[in-house]
């Protein structure tokens, strides 16, 4: 999922800044702090963007409305735009018509009513763009059913869109260990999860993900006890999560990592005009991609769905 704009925006209420520091994407500093499930925070100040040196690949249309349009664009004042924002839709497709066709043909008509309700609620939130898009949720749901997954882990929860998609896909006696550094956003989605009748499957754990995963590993009974893990959290810790999750997920199980193409920026030249935050995210994602590519313990595939999702099947 993820995961906000490039122009300098008015500062939000102070309470929002404190609560949301790890998630904000509305400035370069804030972008690097988004969804910090490790509990560490970077500055919550709102910083002006650096001057543009040329066009940058960004997502165009507003998420949840018109489909995405990947274009070379800059803000009116000449600032370099953040890759993800409230006005963007997370897809790497370059054709609006094609993405709209896919959504209207295969996604929206089959979207669960509770997933739709949670998506619409989340889209009204200032940071609603961090929700996993419905086509990605559809992919994860199908994968879980094909696998016959029962026990799962999610690192980075936000309002719980992918948690709900998972809960609807796994059996009634399945469970999801859902980890986030704060439950504030999850509490927005929990009433919908309860309405869907699957709240009993969700074991929400609040705190730094690295610590919570370590606590799980402290119990030898948890090693290899999970079928699936989904990570949509702080990118610089993806490698650390990978090491922990490889012990928790069984051989033959799947680890899924979101945002592994970061708006297509991973393929841009090093001197491409990006915000400070996007440049840091790009570097972290590229390092993780290289790590997975050379990891003989997994069979990996990278899909250009949403903002890029990497699936790793544990083989050792």
mmCIF file of C-alpha atoms in Angstrom:
data_model
loop_
_atom_site.group_PDB
_atom_site.id
_atom_site.type_symbol
_atom_site.label_atom_id
_atom_site.label_comp_id
_atom_site.label_asym_id
_atom_site.label_seq_id
_atom_site.Cartn_x
_atom_site.Cartn_y
_atom_site.Cartn_z
ATOM 1 C CA UNK A 1 0.000 0.000 0.000
ATOM 2 C CA UNK A 2 1.294 3.887 0.378
ATOM 3 C CA UNK A 3 2.087 5.830 1.249
ATOM 4 C CA UNK A 4 1.193 12.494 0.574
ATOM 5 C CA UNK A 5 1.985 15.955 -2.029
ATOM 6 C CA UNK A 6 4.945 17.895 -3.041
ATOM 7 C CA UNK A 7 3.850 21.451 -2.632
ATOM 8 C CA UNK A 8 4.193 22.997 0.814
ATOM 9 C CA UNK A 9 0.855 22.573 2.574
ATOM 10 C CA UNK A 10 -0.579 24.416 5.588
ATOM 11 C CA UNK A 11 0.438 22.755 8.828
ATOM 12 C CA UNK A 12 -2.184 20.439 10.354
ATOM 13 C CA UNK A 13 -3.353 20.665 13.977
ATOM 14 C CA UNK A 14 -0.507 20.008 16.412
ATOM 15 C CA UNK A 15 -2.191 16.848 17.671
ATOM 16 C CA UNK A 16 -2.120 15.430 14.122
ATOM 17 C CA UNK A 17 1.572 16.208 13.759
ATOM 18 C CA UNK A 18 2.399 14.361 16.946
ATOM 19 C CA UNK A 19 0.210 11.381 16.154
ATOM 20 C CA UNK A 20 1.067 11.135 12.480
ATOM 21 C CA UNK A 21 4.766 11.980 12.384
ATOM 22 C CA UNK A 22 5.750 8.546 11.228
ATOM 23 C CA UNK A 23 3.235 8.535 8.367
ATOM 24 C CA UNK A 24 3.221 12.026 6.870
ATOM 25 C CA UNK A 25 4.105 12.249 3.177
ATOM 26 C CA UNK A 26 3.429 15.929 2.640
ATOM 27 C CA UNK A 27 7.052 17.032 2.680
ATOM 28 C CA UNK A 28 10.443 15.468 2.072
ATOM 29 C CA UNK A 29 11.228 14.995 5.762
ATOM 30 C CA UNK A 30 7.767 13.681 6.462
ATOM 31 C CA UNK A 31 7.900 11.258 3.561
ATOM 32 C CA UNK A 32 10.825 9.418 5.089
ATOM 33 C CA UNK A 33 8.949 9.055 8.360
ATOM 34 C CA UNK A 34 5.776 7.562 6.920
ATOM 35 C CA UNK A 35 4.424 4.378 8.471
ATOM 36 C CA UNK A 36 7.372 3.891 10.774
ATOM 37 C CA UNK A 37 6.335 0.631 12.389
ATOM 38 C CA UNK A 38 9.727 0.437 14.086
ATOM 39 C CA UNK A 39 8.585 3.272 16.326
ATOM 40 C CA UNK A 40 11.433 5.622 15.433
ATOM 41 C CA UNK A 41 10.493 9.087 14.272
ATOM 42 C CA UNK A 42 12.095 11.667 12.114
ATOM 43 C CA UNK A 43 11.228 15.315 12.052
ATOM 44 C CA UNK A 44 7.546 16.198 11.851
ATOM 45 C CA UNK A 45 8.259 19.690 10.520
ATOM 46 C CA UNK A 46 6.916 20.718 7.153
ATOM 47 C CA UNK A 47 9.851 21.509 4.898
ATOM 48 C CA UNK A 48 9.855 23.375 1.590
ATOM 49 C CA UNK A 49 10.727 21.303 -1.441
ATOM 50 C CA UNK A 50 14.034 21.818 -3.259
ATOM 51 C CA UNK A 51 13.940 23.667 -6.576
ATOM 52 C CA UNK A 52 13.067 21.507 -9.543
ATOM 53 C CA UNK A 53 15.797 20.607 -12.009
ATOM 54 C CA UNK A 54 13.443 19.044 -14.491
ATOM 55 C CA UNK A 55 10.418 16.776 -14.777
ATOM 56 C CA UNK A 56 9.820 13.853 -12.425
ATOM 57 C CA UNK A 57 7.699 10.748 -12.762
ATOM 58 C CA UNK A 58 4.644 11.113 -10.518
ATOM 59 C CA UNK A 59 1.187 9.647 -10.154
ATOM 60 C CA UNK A 60 -1.499 11.952 -11.438
ATOM 61 C CA UNK A 61 -5.163 11.336 -10.700
ATOM 62 C CA UNK A 62 -6.771 11.321 -7.259
ATOM 63 C CA UNK A 63 -6.901 7.915 -5.633
ATOM 64 C CA UNK A 64 -10.328 6.401 -5.432
ATOM 65 C CA UNK A 65 -11.678 8.564 -8.218
ATOM 66 C CA UNK A 66 -10.145 8.705 -11.653
ATOM 67 C CA UNK A 67 -7.390 6.190 -12.342
ATOM 68 C CA UNK A 68 -3.744 7.097 -12.224
ATOM 69 C CA UNK A 69 -1.840 9.020 -14.806
ATOM 70 C CA UNK A 70 1.941 8.735 -14.620
ATOM 71 C CA UNK A 71 3.260 11.954 -16.080
ATOM 72 C CA UNK A 72 6.240 14.236 -15.959
ATOM 73 C CA UNK A 73 4.891 17.029 -13.811
ATOM 74 C CA UNK A 74 5.903 19.776 -11.422
ATOM 75 C CA UNK A 75 3.922 21.986 -9.098
ATOM 76 C CA UNK A 76 2.967 25.424 -10.345
ATOM 77 C CA UNK A 77 5.663 27.063 -8.217
ATOM 78 C CA UNK A 78 8.362 24.864 -9.728
ATOM 79 C CA UNK A 79 8.705 22.471 -6.780
ATOM 80 C CA UNK A 80 9.500 18.834 -7.333
ATOM 81 C CA UNK A 81 6.452 16.795 -6.361
ATOM 82 C CA UNK A 82 6.422 13.902 -3.941
ATOM 83 C CA UNK A 83 5.703 10.619 -5.677
ATOM 84 C CA UNK A 84 2.741 9.800 -3.414
ATOM 85 C CA UNK A 85 0.079 12.278 -2.333
ATOM 86 C CA UNK A 86 -3.620 12.630 -1.623
ATOM 87 C CA UNK A 87 -4.045 13.555 -5.287
ATOM 88 C CA UNK A 88 -2.307 10.410 -6.531
ATOM 89 C CA UNK A 89 -3.439 6.900 -7.299
ATOM 90 C CA UNK A 90 -0.974 4.103 -6.673
ATOM 91 C CA UNK A 91 -0.556 2.340 -9.957
ATOM 92 C CA UNK A 92 2.311 2.073 -12.415
ATOM 93 C CA UNK A 93 0.038 1.809 -15.451
ATOM 94 C CA UNK A 94 0.483 4.681 -17.872
ATOM 95 C CA UNK A 95 -2.980 4.437 -19.397
ATOM 96 C CA UNK A 96 -5.930 5.951 -17.532
ATOM 97 C CA UNK A 97 -8.343 4.089 -19.751
ATOM 98 C CA UNK A 98 -6.679 0.741 -19.094
ATOM 99 C CA UNK A 99 -6.633 1.162 -15.323
ATOM 100 C CA UNK A 100 -10.232 2.343 -15.321
ATOM 101 C CA UNK A 101 -11.182 -0.684 -17.414
ATOM 102 C CA UNK A 102 -9.489 -3.026 -14.932
ATOM 103 C CA UNK A 103 -11.127 -1.413 -11.918
ATOM 104 C CA UNK A 104 -14.584 -1.304 -13.430
ATOM 105 C CA UNK A 105 -14.428 -4.783 -14.951
ATOM 106 C CA UNK A 106 -12.667 -6.954 -12.385
ATOM 107 C CA UNK A 107 -12.217 -4.981 -9.177
ATOM 108 C CA UNK A 108 -15.143 -2.788 -8.165
ATOM 109 C CA UNK A 109 -17.904 -5.232 -9.195
ATOM 110 C CA UNK A 110 -16.295 -7.955 -7.037
ATOM 111 C CA UNK A 111 -15.234 -5.755 -4.138
ATOM 112 C CA UNK A 112 -16.611 -6.931 -0.804
ATOM 113 C CA UNK A 113 -19.128 -4.465 0.609
ATOM 114 C CA UNK A 114 -17.170 -4.058 3.843
ATOM 115 C CA UNK A 115 -13.902 -3.496 1.993
ATOM 116 C CA UNK A 116 -15.675 -0.867 -0.086
ATOM 117 C CA UNK A 117 -17.047 0.818 3.030
ATOM 118 C CA UNK A 118 -13.631 0.932 4.684
ATOM 119 C CA UNK A 119 -12.014 2.196 1.468
ATOM 120 C CA UNK A 120 -14.513 5.048 1.176
ATOM 121 C CA UNK A 121 -14.097 5.972 4.853
ATOM 122 C CA UNK A 122 -10.324 5.962 4.559
ATOM 123 C CA UNK A 123 -10.325 8.043 1.378
ATOM 124 C CA UNK A 124 -11.920 10.885 3.335
ATOM 125 C CA UNK A 125 -8.972 10.975 5.710
ATOM 126 C CA UNK A 126 -6.117 13.374 5.043
ATOM 127 C CA UNK A 127 -3.743 10.442 4.614
ATOM 128 C CA UNK A 128 -6.196 8.117 2.935
ATOM 129 C CA UNK A 129 -3.797 7.527 0.050
ATOM 130 C CA UNK A 130 -1.840 5.189 2.324
ATOM 131 C CA UNK A 131 -4.555 2.540 2.060
ATOM 132 C CA UNK A 132 -3.767 -0.445 -0.137
ATOM 133 C CA UNK A 133 -5.645 0.056 -3.437
ATOM 134 C CA UNK A 134 -8.508 -2.372 -4.127
ATOM 135 C CA UNK A 135 -6.735 -4.195 -6.963
ATOM 136 C CA UNK A 136 -3.870 -5.021 -4.611
ATOM 137 C CA UNK A 137 -6.249 -6.216 -1.917
ATOM 138 C CA UNK A 138 -7.935 -8.397 -4.518
ATOM 139 C CA UNK A 139 -4.592 -9.956 -5.461
ATOM 140 C CA UNK A 140 -3.673 -10.661 -1.833
ATOM 141 C CA UNK A 141 -7.091 -12.157 -1.126
ATOM 142 C CA UNK A 142 -6.823 -14.563 -4.059
ATOM 143 C CA UNK A 143 -3.267 -15.522 -3.100
ATOM 144 C CA UNK A 144 -4.296 -16.301 0.481
ATOM 145 C CA UNK A 145 -7.146 -18.502 -0.714
ATOM 146 C CA UNK A 146 -4.975 -20.369 -3.214
ATOM 147 C CA UNK A 147 -2.392 -20.968 -0.473
ATOM 148 C CA UNK A 148 -4.969 -22.066 2.048
ATOM 149 C CA UNK A 149 -3.362 -19.639 4.487
ATOM 150 C CA UNK A 150 -4.594 -19.690 8.074
ATOM 151 C CA UNK A 151 -2.092 -17.754 10.212
ATOM 152 C CA UNK A 152 -0.675 -14.457 8.972
ATOM 153 C CA UNK A 153 1.350 -11.443 10.081
ATOM 154 C CA UNK A 154 0.930 -7.853 8.941
ATOM 155 C CA UNK A 155 3.570 -5.192 9.598
ATOM 156 C CA UNK A 156 2.064 -1.726 9.098
ATOM 157 C CA UNK A 157 -1.711 -1.601 9.446
ATOM 158 C CA UNK A 158 -3.033 1.966 8.945
ATOM 159 C CA UNK A 159 -6.878 1.769 8.947
ATOM 160 C CA UNK A 160 -6.853 -1.962 8.351
ATOM 161 C CA UNK A 161 -7.809 -2.333 4.694
ATOM 162 C CA UNK A 162 -5.408 -5.167 3.953
ATOM 163 C CA UNK A 163 -6.109 -6.646 7.401
ATOM 164 C CA UNK A 164 -9.798 -6.814 6.508
ATOM 165 C CA UNK A 165 -9.031 -8.302 3.086
ATOM 166 C CA UNK A 166 -6.923 -10.949 4.797
ATOM 167 C CA UNK A 167 -9.493 -11.656 7.499
ATOM 168 C CA UNK A 168 -12.172 -12.202 4.856
ATOM 169 C CA UNK A 169 -9.915 -14.601 2.939
ATOM 170 C CA UNK A 170 -8.668 -16.888 5.719
ATOM 171 C CA UNK A 171 -10.776 -19.510 7.541
ATOM 172 C CA UNK A 172 -12.932 -18.661 10.541
ATOM 173 C CA UNK A 173 -10.331 -20.080 12.922
ATOM 174 C CA UNK A 174 -7.476 -18.193 11.268
ATOM 175 C CA UNK A 175 -5.611 -15.323 12.872
ATOM 176 C CA UNK A 176 -3.759 -12.192 11.877
ATOM 177 C CA UNK A 177 -1.059 -10.694 14.082
ATOM 178 C CA UNK A 178 -1.455 -7.059 13.005
ATOM 179 C CA UNK A 179 1.395 -4.771 14.093
ATOM 180 C CA UNK A 180 1.549 -0.995 14.092
ATOM 181 C CA UNK A 181 3.298 1.584 16.231
ATOM 182 C CA UNK A 182 -0.063 3.276 16.927
ATOM 183 C CA UNK A 183 -3.633 2.018 16.908
ATOM 184 C CA UNK A 184 -5.152 5.464 16.229
ATOM 185 C CA UNK A 185 -5.755 4.797 12.533
ATOM 186 C CA UNK A 186 -6.711 1.164 13.067
ATOM 187 C CA UNK A 187 -9.487 2.304 15.396
ATOM 188 C CA UNK A 188 -11.029 4.142 12.417
ATOM 189 C CA UNK A 189 -11.410 0.885 10.538
ATOM 190 C CA UNK A 190 -12.117 -1.485 13.391
ATOM 191 C CA UNK A 191 -15.919 -0.823 13.439
ATOM 192 C CA UNK A 192 -16.087 -1.962 9.800
ATOM 193 C CA UNK A 193 -13.998 -5.039 10.597
ATOM 194 C CA UNK A 194 -16.398 -5.830 13.441
ATOM 195 C CA UNK A 195 -19.398 -5.297 11.177
ATOM 196 C CA UNK A 196 -17.877 -7.760 8.710
ATOM 197 C CA UNK A 197 -17.829 -10.388 11.464
ATOM 198 C CA UNK A 198 -14.083 -11.054 11.324
ATOM 199 C CA UNK A 199 -12.708 -9.001 14.230
ATOM 200 C CA UNK A 200 -12.096 -12.193 16.223
ATOM 201 C CA UNK A 201 -9.378 -13.138 13.733
ATOM 202 C CA UNK A 202 -7.376 -9.947 14.330
ATOM 203 C CA UNK A 203 -4.748 -9.801 17.080
ATOM 204 C CA UNK A 204 -3.657 -6.161 16.994
ATOM 205 C CA UNK A 205 -0.353 -5.440 18.690
ATOM 206 C CA UNK A 206 0.743 -1.863 19.246
ATOM 207 C CA UNK A 207 4.408 -0.983 19.309
ATOM 208 C CA UNK A 208 7.642 -1.060 17.289
ATOM 209 C CA UNK A 209 7.436 -3.941 14.832
ATOM 210 C CA UNK A 210 11.034 -5.080 15.289
ATOM 211 C CA UNK A 211 10.424 -5.543 19.004
ATOM 212 C CA UNK A 212 7.097 -7.300 18.552
ATOM 213 C CA UNK A 213 8.521 -9.672 15.959
ATOM 214 C CA UNK A 214 11.421 -10.378 18.325
ATOM 215 C CA UNK A 215 8.920 -11.180 21.064
ATOM 216 C CA UNK A 216 7.193 -13.633 18.734
ATOM 217 C CA UNK A 217 10.519 -15.274 17.951
ATOM 218 C CA UNK A 218 11.263 -15.613 21.663
ATOM 219 C CA UNK A 219 8.612 -18.336 21.677
ATOM 220 C CA UNK A 220 10.063 -21.251 19.729
ATOM 221 C CA UNK A 221 6.535 -22.395 18.942
ATOM 222 C CA UNK A 222 6.111 -19.421 16.614
ATOM 223 C CA UNK A 223 9.001 -20.351 14.321
ATOM 224 C CA UNK A 224 7.505 -21.524 11.053
ATOM 225 C CA UNK A 225 3.992 -21.125 12.480
ATOM 226 C CA UNK A 226 2.753 -18.550 9.962
ATOM 227 C CA UNK A 227 1.687 -19.060 6.360
ATOM 228 C CA UNK A 228 1.881 -15.503 5.094
ATOM 229 C CA UNK A 229 3.265 -12.082 5.980
ATOM 230 C CA UNK A 230 2.486 -8.689 4.461
ATOM 231 C CA UNK A 231 4.792 -5.716 5.038
ATOM 232 C CA UNK A 232 3.856 -2.117 4.293
ATOM 233 C CA UNK A 233 5.947 -0.137 6.741
ATOM 234 C CA UNK A 234 9.225 1.803 7.023
ATOM 235 C CA UNK A 235 11.257 0.861 3.971
ATOM 236 C CA UNK A 236 14.702 1.117 5.525
ATOM 237 C CA UNK A 237 13.748 -1.714 7.874
ATOM 238 C CA UNK A 238 12.423 -4.041 5.187
ATOM 239 C CA UNK A 239 15.650 -6.033 5.315
ATOM 240 C CA UNK A 240 15.388 -6.426 9.100
ATOM 241 C CA UNK A 241 11.762 -7.483 8.865
ATOM 242 C CA UNK A 242 12.740 -9.937 6.151
ATOM 243 C CA UNK A 243 15.199 -11.719 8.429
ATOM 244 C CA UNK A 244 12.701 -12.003 11.274
ATOM 245 C CA UNK A 245 9.798 -13.051 9.084
ATOM 246 C CA UNK A 246 11.833 -15.755 7.353
ATOM 247 C CA UNK A 247 11.949 -17.489 10.729
ATOM 248 C CA UNK A 248 8.268 -16.958 11.501
ATOM 249 C CA UNK A 249 6.840 -17.952 8.109
ATOM 250 C CA UNK A 250 6.956 -21.661 7.265
ATOM 251 C CA UNK A 251 8.860 -23.174 4.364
ATOM 252 C CA UNK A 252 6.497 -22.845 1.410
ATOM 253 C CA UNK A 253 4.896 -19.775 2.951
ATOM 254 C CA UNK A 254 4.889 -16.340 1.332
ATOM 255 C CA UNK A 255 6.226 -12.944 2.393
ATOM 256 C CA UNK A 256 4.773 -9.939 0.535
ATOM 257 C CA UNK A 257 6.401 -6.493 0.503
ATOM 258 C CA UNK A 258 4.556 -3.397 -0.693
ATOM 259 C CA UNK A 259 5.877 -0.279 -2.491
ATOM 260 C CA UNK A 260 8.916 -2.040 -3.943
ATOM 261 C CA UNK A 261 8.906 0.050 -7.128
ATOM 262 C CA UNK A 262 8.192 3.364 -5.354
ATOM 263 C CA UNK A 263 6.271 5.067 -8.107
ATOM 264 C CA UNK A 264 8.750 3.884 -10.732
ATOM 265 C CA UNK A 265 11.524 5.966 -9.174
ATOM 266 C CA UNK A 266 13.741 2.883 -8.762
ATOM 267 C CA UNK A 267 14.434 3.028 -12.493
ATOM 268 C CA UNK A 268 15.195 6.753 -12.638
ATOM 269 C CA UNK A 269 18.805 7.956 -13.011
ATOM 270 C CA UNK A 270 20.605 8.991 -9.837
ATOM 271 C CA UNK A 271 20.430 12.680 -10.757
ATOM 272 C CA UNK A 272 16.663 12.628 -11.331
ATOM 273 C CA UNK A 273 14.870 15.493 -9.545
ATOM 274 C CA UNK A 274 13.233 13.905 -6.501
ATOM 275 C CA UNK A 275 12.302 15.258 -3.102
ATOM 276 C CA UNK A 276 14.666 14.430 -0.284
ATOM 277 C CA UNK A 277 12.141 11.988 1.154
ATOM 278 C CA UNK A 278 11.515 10.198 -2.135
ATOM 279 C CA UNK A 279 15.243 9.941 -2.784
ATOM 280 C CA UNK A 280 15.731 8.243 0.587
ATOM 281 C CA UNK A 281 12.777 5.923 -0.017
ATOM 282 C CA UNK A 282 14.095 5.067 -3.483
ATOM 283 C CA UNK A 283 17.508 4.185 -2.058
ATOM 284 C CA UNK A 284 16.000 1.995 0.670
ATOM 285 C CA UNK A 285 13.720 0.190 -1.779
ATOM 286 C CA UNK A 286 16.496 -0.398 -4.309
ATOM 287 C CA UNK A 287 18.745 -1.807 -1.583
ATOM 288 C CA UNK A 288 15.995 -4.157 -0.449
ATOM 289 C CA UNK A 289 15.231 -5.258 -4.003
ATOM 290 C CA UNK A 290 18.910 -6.118 -4.546
ATOM 291 C CA UNK A 291 18.953 -8.033 -1.289
ATOM 292 C CA UNK A 292 15.924 -10.133 -2.201
ATOM 293 C CA UNK A 293 17.247 -10.742 -5.715
ATOM 294 C CA UNK A 294 20.338 -12.373 -4.228
ATOM 295 C CA UNK A 295 18.575 -14.288 -1.440
ATOM 296 C CA UNK A 296 18.737 -18.034 -2.116
ATOM 297 C CA UNK A 297 16.326 -18.701 0.752
ATOM 298 C CA UNK A 298 13.366 -17.389 -1.247
ATOM 299 C CA UNK A 299 11.839 -17.682 -4.675
ATOM 300 C CA UNK A 300 10.839 -14.128 -5.531
ATOM 301 C CA UNK A 301 8.717 -12.336 -8.085
ATOM 302 C CA UNK A 302 8.131 -8.593 -8.411
ATOM 303 C CA UNK A 303 4.786 -7.456 -9.784
ATOM 304 C CA UNK A 304 3.909 -3.987 -11.130
ATOM 305 C CA UNK A 305 0.630 -4.008 -9.193
ATOM 306 C CA UNK A 306 -0.254 -0.823 -7.320
ATOM 307 C CA UNK A 307 3.127 0.681 -6.298
ATOM 308 C CA UNK A 308 4.992 -2.566 -6.848
ATOM 309 C CA UNK A 309 4.618 -5.692 -4.721
ATOM 310 C CA UNK A 310 7.303 -8.320 -4.203
ATOM 311 C CA UNK A 311 6.263 -11.865 -3.314
ATOM 312 C CA UNK A 312 8.833 -14.176 -1.711
ATOM 313 C CA UNK A 313 8.148 -17.875 -1.272
ATOM 314 C CA UNK A 314 10.348 -19.328 1.432
ATOM 315 C CA UNK A 315 12.216 -22.359 0.081
ATOM 316 C CA UNK A 316 14.741 -22.963 2.888
#
